[in-house]
Amino acid sequence: MKILHTADWHVGKVLKGRSRVDEHRAVLRELADLAQAEDVDAVIVAGDLFDTSAPTPEAQSLVLPTLMRLREDGRDVVVLAGNHDNPHLFEVYRPVLGALGIHVVGAFRRPDQGGTLAFKARSGEDVRLAVLPFLSHRYVVRAAEVLTGGATDHNRDYAARVGGLIGALTAGFAAGTVNIVTTHGTLPSGTFGGGEREAQSIFSYYFEATAFPVSTQYAALGHLHRRQRIPGPCPIWYSGSPISVDFGEERNTPGALLVNVEPGRPAVVREAAVRSARAMATVRGTLGELEAMAGDLGDMWLRVVVAEKPRPGLAETVRQILPGALDVAVDERFRPTRATRAPQGSASRGPMDLFHDYLSATGRGDEQVEKLFHRLYDEVTG
């Protein structure tokens, strides 16, 4: 059977106040087109469909139709909650989307109550798919036990108990079935993509790759935004995000994974790039240099470091040259120095002279700013 493995959509994410709705719509459309073009038998969305636990109606109106489109042609679609998602909301979706043939798991479920799915793929194989959504440290390590032992003990407890849960969910794996695990979490050998929520990715949330039994043909992970394979007893992959979440992910290649798997054999994995996501880049230079490179930057989201002395309207000028500039900063070589203490006798000088001295001392000298200050001073003192 062939699987499309994707995760970390983060629908609803904004950048510096800029909406990404059009970008997300294009990315999700491309994923659905990929599922159809490759004629996959199943789709696994391994968490973080939304960027927040309270997704807007607009965000939901992008995600839910995408899931239904992925379900077209009888594909099995499996969706689990990530650390950004609201597990209770997913449990609300569960019966409705379940009626449409979409498997949704928001909270941990026992193997016989939806934690381990058993179905026959379109291609004919019997499938066992263990589903473990993101689990908070508090959920796994009970509050009463946190009162005893140290942080190291609690970290070990988290890893051990997640391993125990995976063990329970995979107990029904057999030699003649396609055996798959999907979860959302952090393996210690994984490389961070840059935009993960740090508080839920640190050591206290790690569990080991050895939690996956050798009978597993494929482990489909979400949470780390960089696409990568993790060493372990079976093929373990993070699909990465199909869209860069922030500028920490400039070097990531947005995409998904296409997985061919059959009983008794390790999965064969192929990477698929997503080309409709807008790239991110950090660029540096003078206004003239930025203008010269503008034609090569296309519609990228940009973080701009401008090599000019700070002055009023500089950021607006940069954005006129580079409309994709989200963050504009002055190169540290041109940043103003801290003003020194005023010399003795300055008390006898007027506010306008002192303001002029301040601008000069900090490298902010600007005739227009001084004129505005003079006018404001005259208005206030009347």
Short mmCIF file of C-alpha atoms in Angstrom, two decimals:
data_model
loop_
_atom_site.label_atom_id
_atom_site.label_comp_id
_atom_site.label_asym_id
_atom_site.label_seq_id
_atom_site.Cartn_x
_atom_site.Cartn_y
_atom_site.Cartn_z
CA MET A 1 0.00 0.00 0.00
CA LYS A 2 1.03 3.59 -0.50
CA ILE A 3 0.71 6.24 2.22
CA LEU A 4 0.95 10.02 2.19
CA HIS A 5 2.48 11.10 5.51
CA THR A 6 2.11 14.78 6.42
CA ALA A 7 2.01 16.83 9.63
CA ASP A 8 2.46 20.27 11.16
CA TRP A 9 0.19 22.28 8.88
CA HIS A 10 -0.20 25.07 11.47
CA VAL A 11 -3.21 26.53 9.68
CA GLY A 12 -4.03 29.94 11.12
CA LYS A 13 -0.40 30.92 11.60
CA VAL A 14 0.34 34.59 10.94
CA LEU A 15 3.72 36.26 10.45
CA LYS A 16 4.17 39.73 11.91
CA GLY A 17 0.45 40.30 11.52
CA ARG A 18 0.39 39.10 7.88
CA SER A 19 -2.34 36.57 7.05
CA ARG A 20 -1.19 33.36 5.37
CA VAL A 21 -4.63 32.13 4.41
CA ASP A 22 -3.95 32.19 0.65
CA GLU A 23 -0.62 30.43 1.16
CA HIS A 24 -2.18 27.74 3.35
CA ARG A 25 -5.00 27.24 0.88
CA ALA A 26 -2.48 26.65 -1.92
CA VAL A 27 -0.37 24.29 0.22
CA LEU A 28 -3.33 22.17 1.31
CA ARG A 29 -4.60 22.03 -2.27
CA GLU A 30 -1.17 20.80 -3.36
CA LEU A 31 -1.21 18.06 -0.70
CA ALA A 32 -4.63 16.89 -1.86
CA ASP A 33 -3.46 16.97 -5.49
CA LEU A 34 -0.40 14.92 -4.48
CA ALA A 35 -2.59 12.28 -2.82
CA GLN A 36 -4.63 11.98 -6.01
CA ALA A 37 -1.70 12.09 -8.44
CA GLU A 38 0.15 9.37 -6.50
CA ASP A 39 -3.11 7.44 -5.97
CA VAL A 40 -2.23 6.78 -2.31
CA ASP A 41 -4.29 4.30 -0.31
CA ALA A 42 -4.10 6.15 3.00
CA VAL A 43 -3.19 9.55 4.41
CA ILE A 44 -1.73 10.13 7.88
CA VAL A 45 -1.83 13.67 9.30
CA ALA A 46 0.39 13.39 12.38
CA GLY A 47 -0.78 16.40 14.39
CA ASP A 48 -0.66 20.20 14.54
CA LEU A 49 -3.26 20.76 11.87
CA PHE A 50 -3.93 24.13 13.50
CA ASP A 51 -1.56 26.70 14.96
CA THR A 52 -3.68 27.30 18.04
CA SER A 53 -6.03 25.37 20.30
CA ALA A 54 -8.77 27.88 19.42
CA PRO A 55 -8.72 27.86 15.60
CA THR A 56 -10.74 30.51 13.82
CA PRO A 57 -13.70 29.57 11.63
CA GLU A 58 -11.54 30.56 8.66
CA ALA A 59 -8.81 28.11 9.69
CA GLN A 60 -11.33 25.33 10.20
CA SER A 61 -12.89 26.08 6.81
CA LEU A 62 -9.50 25.31 5.24
CA VAL A 63 -8.69 22.15 7.20
CA LEU A 64 -11.99 20.27 7.17
CA PRO A 65 -12.63 20.43 3.38
CA THR A 66 -9.01 19.35 2.84
CA LEU A 67 -9.55 16.25 4.98
CA MET A 68 -12.70 15.44 3.02
CA ARG A 69 -10.87 15.88 -0.27
CA LEU A 70 -8.07 13.60 0.94
CA ARG A 71 -10.77 11.02 1.69
CA GLU A 72 -11.98 11.01 -1.93
CA ASP A 73 -11.69 7.75 -3.90
CA GLY A 74 -12.03 5.75 -0.68
CA ARG A 75 -8.67 6.61 0.87
CA ASP A 76 -8.32 5.99 4.59
CA VAL A 77 -7.49 9.25 6.38
CA VAL A 78 -6.09 9.22 9.92
CA VAL A 79 -5.77 12.45 11.91
CA LEU A 80 -4.34 12.90 15.41
CA ALA A 81 -3.99 15.93 17.67
CA GLY A 82 -0.62 17.63 18.12
CA ASN A 83 0.55 19.91 20.90
CA HIS A 84 -0.90 22.99 19.14
CA ASP A 85 -4.28 21.32 18.59
CA ASN A 86 -7.21 21.15 20.99
CA PRO A 87 -7.83 17.45 21.76
CA HIS A 88 -11.37 18.21 22.95
CA LEU A 89 -12.19 19.90 19.64
CA PHE A 90 -10.85 16.86 17.80
CA GLU A 91 -13.10 14.64 19.87
CA VAL A 92 -16.03 16.83 18.77
CA TYR A 93 -14.97 16.30 15.15
CA ARG A 94 -14.52 12.57 15.72
CA PRO A 95 -18.11 11.26 15.25
CA VAL A 96 -18.93 13.67 12.42
CA LEU A 97 -15.79 13.02 10.39
CA GLY A 98 -15.94 9.36 11.40
CA ALA A 99 -19.27 9.08 9.60
CA LEU A 100 -17.43 10.23 6.47
CA GLY A 101 -14.70 7.61 6.94
CA ILE A 102 -12.07 9.91 8.46
CA HIS A 103 -10.43 8.54 11.62
CA VAL A 104 -9.83 11.32 14.19
CA VAL A 105 -8.05 10.76 17.52
CA GLY A 106 -7.83 13.75 19.84
CA ALA A 107 -7.06 12.06 23.16
CA PHE A 108 -5.43 8.77 24.12
CA ARG A 109 -7.66 5.78 23.48
CA ARG A 110 -7.34 2.15 24.44
CA PRO A 111 -6.47 -0.22 21.59
CA ASP A 112 -10.01 -1.60 21.48
CA GLN A 113 -11.61 1.86 21.63
CA GLY A 114 -9.99 3.52 18.63
CA GLY A 115 -6.34 3.66 19.71
CA THR A 116 -5.42 0.89 17.28
CA LEU A 117 -7.20 1.00 13.94
CA ALA A 118 -7.77 -2.17 11.94
CA PHE A 119 -8.85 -1.83 8.32
CA LYS A 120 -8.27 -3.26 4.86
CA ALA A 121 -6.46 -0.88 2.54
CA ARG A 122 -7.74 -0.15 -0.96
CA SER A 123 -4.77 -2.16 -2.19
CA GLY A 124 -5.96 -5.21 -0.23
CA GLU A 125 -3.56 -5.40 2.73
CA ASP A 126 -4.82 -5.79 6.29
CA VAL A 127 -3.57 -2.79 8.28
CA ARG A 128 -2.95 -2.25 12.00
CA LEU A 129 -2.34 1.41 12.77
CA ALA A 130 -1.51 2.49 16.34
CA VAL A 131 -2.43 6.13 16.98
CA LEU A 132 -0.97 8.10 19.90
CA PRO A 133 -1.78 11.85 19.94
CA PHE A 134 0.43 14.35 21.76
CA LEU A 135 0.38 13.77 25.52
CA SER A 136 1.31 16.47 28.00
CA HIS A 137 3.86 15.74 30.69
CA ARG A 138 1.19 16.30 33.33
CA TYR A 139 -1.10 13.77 31.67
CA VAL A 140 1.54 11.07 31.49
CA VAL A 141 3.22 11.71 34.86
CA ARG A 142 0.41 12.13 37.33
CA ALA A 143 0.28 15.25 39.43
CA ALA A 144 0.64 13.29 42.67
CA GLU A 145 3.85 11.69 41.45
CA VAL A 146 5.35 15.06 40.51
CA LEU A 147 5.45 15.82 44.22
CA THR A 148 8.06 13.09 44.71
CA GLY A 149 11.35 12.54 42.91
CA GLY A 150 13.37 14.99 40.84
CA ALA A 151 13.20 16.29 37.29
CA THR A 152 15.37 13.45 35.96
CA ASP A 153 12.99 10.90 37.48
CA HIS A 154 10.00 12.62 35.89
CA ASN A 155 11.73 12.74 32.49
CA ARG A 156 12.45 9.02 32.73
CA ASP A 157 8.87 8.40 33.80
CA TYR A 158 7.52 10.28 30.77
CA ALA A 159 9.69 8.32 28.32
CA ALA A 160 8.95 5.01 30.01
CA ARG A 161 5.21 5.56 30.11
CA VAL A 162 4.98 6.74 26.52
CA GLY A 163 6.90 3.58 25.63
CA GLY A 164 4.40 1.55 27.63
CA LEU A 165 1.46 3.16 25.85
CA ILE A 166 3.00 2.46 22.44
CA GLY A 167 3.63 -1.10 23.56
CA ALA A 168 -0.04 -1.54 24.47
CA LEU A 169 -1.23 -0.02 21.18
CA THR A 170 1.08 -2.25 19.11
CA ALA A 171 0.43 -5.52 20.95
CA GLY A 172 -1.83 -6.70 18.13
CA PHE A 173 0.77 -6.29 15.40
CA ALA A 174 1.12 -9.53 13.39
CA ALA A 175 3.42 -10.91 10.73
CA GLY A 176 0.76 -10.83 8.04
CA THR A 177 -0.43 -7.23 8.54
CA VAL A 178 0.92 -3.83 7.62
CA ASN A 179 1.95 -2.45 11.02
CA ILE A 180 2.19 1.32 11.41
CA VAL A 181 2.55 3.68 14.38
CA THR A 182 1.78 7.38 14.26
CA THR A 183 2.39 9.85 17.07
CA HIS A 184 3.30 13.46 17.78
CA GLY A 185 6.33 14.04 19.99
CA THR A 186 10.08 14.51 20.34
CA LEU A 187 12.78 11.90 19.86
CA PRO A 188 16.14 12.98 21.34
CA SER A 189 18.11 12.35 18.15
CA GLY A 190 15.82 14.55 16.06
CA THR A 191 16.91 17.87 14.56
CA PHE A 192 14.64 20.81 15.33
CA GLY A 193 13.23 22.70 12.39
CA GLY A 194 13.22 26.07 14.16
CA GLY A 195 9.59 26.92 14.80
CA GLU A 196 8.59 24.29 17.35
CA ARG A 197 7.01 25.28 20.66
CA GLU A 198 10.09 24.97 22.87
CA ALA A 199 8.29 24.36 26.17
CA GLN A 200 6.78 21.17 24.73
CA SER A 201 9.88 19.97 22.93
CA ILE A 202 12.49 19.95 25.69
CA PHE A 203 14.04 16.98 27.47
CA SER A 204 11.06 16.40 29.76
CA TYR A 205 9.02 15.58 26.63
CA TYR A 206 11.49 13.18 25.02
CA PHE A 207 10.85 9.50 24.50
CA GLU A 208 13.12 6.95 22.88
CA ALA A 209 13.03 5.43 19.39
CA THR A 210 13.23 2.03 21.08
CA ALA A 211 9.57 2.55 22.06
CA PHE A 212 8.65 1.38 18.54
CA PRO A 213 8.66 -2.43 18.25
CA VAL A 214 10.65 -4.16 15.52
CA SER A 215 7.37 -5.50 14.12
CA THR A 216 6.58 -1.94 12.93
CA GLN A 217 7.00 -1.37 9.20
CA TYR A 218 6.76 2.41 9.53
CA ALA A 219 6.50 5.07 12.26
CA ALA A 220 4.91 8.34 11.07
CA LEU A 221 5.83 11.24 13.35
CA GLY A 222 4.82 14.85 13.69
CA HIS A 223 6.16 17.76 15.78
CA LEU A 224 9.68 18.44 14.48
CA HIS A 225 9.32 20.68 11.43
CA ARG A 226 12.37 19.43 9.53
CA ARG A 227 11.81 16.34 7.39
CA GLN A 228 14.17 13.59 8.58
CA ARG A 229 14.70 9.94 9.35
CA ILE A 230 15.44 8.90 12.93
CA PRO A 231 17.65 5.86 13.68
CA GLY A 232 15.71 3.09 15.36
CA PRO A 233 14.42 -0.47 15.21
CA CYS A 234 12.15 0.34 12.24
CA PRO A 235 11.82 3.13 9.65
CA ILE A 236 10.99 6.25 11.73
CA TRP A 237 10.32 9.52 9.92
CA TYR A 238 9.23 13.05 10.63
CA SER A 239 7.42 14.34 7.57
CA GLY A 240 8.30 17.94 8.41
CA SER A 241 5.98 20.85 7.81
CA PRO A 242 4.63 21.63 4.32
CA ILE A 243 5.01 25.33 5.14
CA SER A 244 7.79 27.23 6.92
CA VAL A 245 6.39 28.41 10.25
CA ASP A 246 8.91 31.18 10.94
CA PHE A 247 12.37 32.45 9.98
CA GLY A 248 14.04 29.76 12.05
CA GLU A 249 13.00 27.40 9.26
CA GLU A 250 14.62 29.20 6.31
CA ARG A 251 16.75 26.20 5.40
CA ASN A 252 13.96 23.64 5.62
CA THR A 253 12.41 22.27 2.44
CA PRO A 254 8.62 22.16 2.94
CA GLY A 255 7.09 18.87 1.90
CA ALA A 256 5.61 15.50 2.79
CA LEU A 257 6.50 11.81 2.50
CA LEU A 258 5.25 9.07 0.19
CA VAL A 259 5.58 5.65 1.79
CA ASN A 260 5.31 2.22 0.17
CA VAL A 261 4.82 -0.53 2.72
CA GLU A 262 3.83 -4.18 2.74
CA PRO A 263 3.60 -6.88 5.43
CA GLY A 264 6.88 -8.16 6.81
CA ARG A 265 9.10 -5.62 5.05
CA PRO A 266 10.42 -2.19 6.06
CA ALA A 267 8.76 0.74 4.35
CA VAL A 268 10.32 2.44 1.35
CA VAL A 269 10.12 6.22 1.74
CA ARG A 270 10.24 8.93 -0.91
CA GLU A 271 10.37 12.66 -0.15
CA ALA A 272 7.99 15.02 -1.93
CA ALA A 273 8.58 18.78 -1.94
CA VAL A 274 5.66 21.21 -1.62
CA ARG A 275 6.27 24.06 -4.05
CA SER A 276 3.34 26.38 -3.31
CA ALA A 277 4.70 27.38 0.11
CA ARG A 278 6.43 30.77 0.15
CA ALA A 279 10.11 30.55 0.90
CA MET A 280 11.71 32.57 3.70
CA ALA A 281 15.04 34.34 3.60
CA THR A 282 17.18 36.83 5.48
CA VAL A 283 18.74 39.50 3.25
CA ARG A 284 21.22 42.25 4.04
CA GLY A 285 22.40 45.39 2.30
CA THR A 286 22.04 49.09 1.66
CA LEU A 287 18.85 50.40 0.10
CA GLY A 288 20.59 50.34 -3.27
CA GLU A 289 21.73 46.75 -2.81
CA LEU A 290 18.28 45.67 -1.66
CA GLU A 291 16.72 47.29 -4.70
CA ALA A 292 19.19 45.50 -6.98
CA MET A 293 18.30 42.08 -5.53
CA ALA A 294 14.52 42.67 -5.40
CA GLY A 295 13.86 41.01 -8.76
CA ASP A 296 15.47 37.74 -7.62
CA LEU A 297 13.49 37.44 -4.39
CA GLY A 298 10.06 36.91 -5.94
CA ASP A 299 7.30 36.53 -3.37
CA MET A 300 9.52 35.32 -0.51
CA TRP A 301 8.81 36.29 3.07
CA LEU A 302 11.82 38.37 4.07
CA ARG A 303 13.73 39.35 7.16
CA VAL A 304 15.75 42.41 6.15
CA VAL A 305 18.87 43.77 7.80
CA VAL A 306 19.42 47.19 6.26
CA ALA A 307 22.90 48.73 6.22
CA GLU A 308 21.79 52.34 6.65
CA LYS A 309 21.75 54.83 9.48
CA PRO A 310 18.37 54.75 11.26
CA ARG A 311 15.98 57.47 10.25
CA PRO A 312 12.24 58.05 10.20
CA GLY A 313 10.47 56.07 7.49
CA LEU A 314 13.38 53.71 6.82
CA ALA A 315 11.30 50.57 7.39
CA GLU A 316 8.54 51.89 5.11
CA THR A 317 11.11 52.58 2.38
CA VAL A 318 12.43 49.03 2.68
CA ARG A 319 8.90 47.61 2.37
CA GLN A 320 8.28 49.69 -0.75
CA ILE A 321 11.36 48.09 -2.30
CA LEU A 322 10.63 44.62 -0.90
CA PRO A 323 6.87 44.10 -0.32
CA GLY A 324 7.58 40.72 1.33
CA ALA A 325 9.65 42.31 4.10
CA LEU A 326 8.08 41.27 7.41
CA ASP A 327 10.89 42.20 9.75
CA VAL A 328 13.20 45.17 9.17
CA ALA A 329 16.22 45.75 11.42
CA VAL A 330 19.20 48.08 11.20
CA ASP A 331 22.61 46.46 10.81
CA GLU A 332 24.40 46.59 14.16
CA ARG A 333 27.22 48.61 12.59
CA PHE A 334 24.76 51.47 12.06
CA ARG A 335 22.82 51.20 15.28
CA PRO A 336 22.99 54.27 17.52
CA THR A 337 25.23 54.22 20.53
CA ARG A 338 23.88 54.91 23.97
CA ALA A 339 23.86 58.58 24.84
CA THR A 340 26.46 59.67 27.39
CA ARG A 341 25.62 61.61 30.49
CA ALA A 342 24.99 65.29 29.75
CA PRO A 343 27.99 67.53 30.59
CA GLN A 344 27.91 69.97 33.48
CA GLY A 345 26.24 73.22 32.63
CA SER A 346 23.73 71.59 30.28
CA ALA A 347 20.91 72.53 32.64
CA SER A 348 21.25 76.09 31.40
CA ARG A 349 20.58 75.01 27.79
CA GLY A 350 17.10 74.78 26.30
CA PRO A 351 15.19 71.58 25.47
CA MET A 352 15.69 72.03 21.74
CA ASP A 353 19.47 72.27 22.11
CA LEU A 354 19.52 69.24 24.38
CA PHE A 355 17.40 67.24 21.94
CA HIS A 356 19.79 68.19 19.12
CA ASP A 357 22.75 67.02 21.23
CA TYR A 358 20.96 63.74 22.01
CA LEU A 359 20.29 63.00 18.35
CA SER A 360 23.88 63.79 17.41
CA ALA A 361 25.37 61.70 20.24
CA THR A 362 23.28 58.63 19.35
CA GLY A 363 23.73 58.86 15.59
CA ARG A 364 20.11 59.77 14.99
CA GLY A 365 20.66 63.28 13.69
CA ASP A 366 17.83 64.26 11.37
CA GLU A 367 16.70 67.78 10.50
CA GLN A 368 13.09 66.76 9.95
CA VAL A 369 12.89 65.09 13.37
CA GLU A 370 14.25 68.23 15.01
CA LYS A 371 11.66 70.38 13.23
CA LEU A 372 8.87 68.07 14.43
CA PHE A 373 10.21 68.27 17.98
CA HIS A 374 10.36 72.05 17.82
CA ARG A 375 6.76 72.21 16.64
CA LEU A 376 5.61 69.79 19.35
CA TYR A 377 7.51 71.75 22.00
CA ASP A 378 5.89 75.01 20.86
CA GLU A 379 2.44 73.41 20.95
CA VAL A 380 2.93 72.01 24.47
CA THR A 381 4.50 75.13 25.98
CA GLY A 382 2.15 77.44 24.02
#
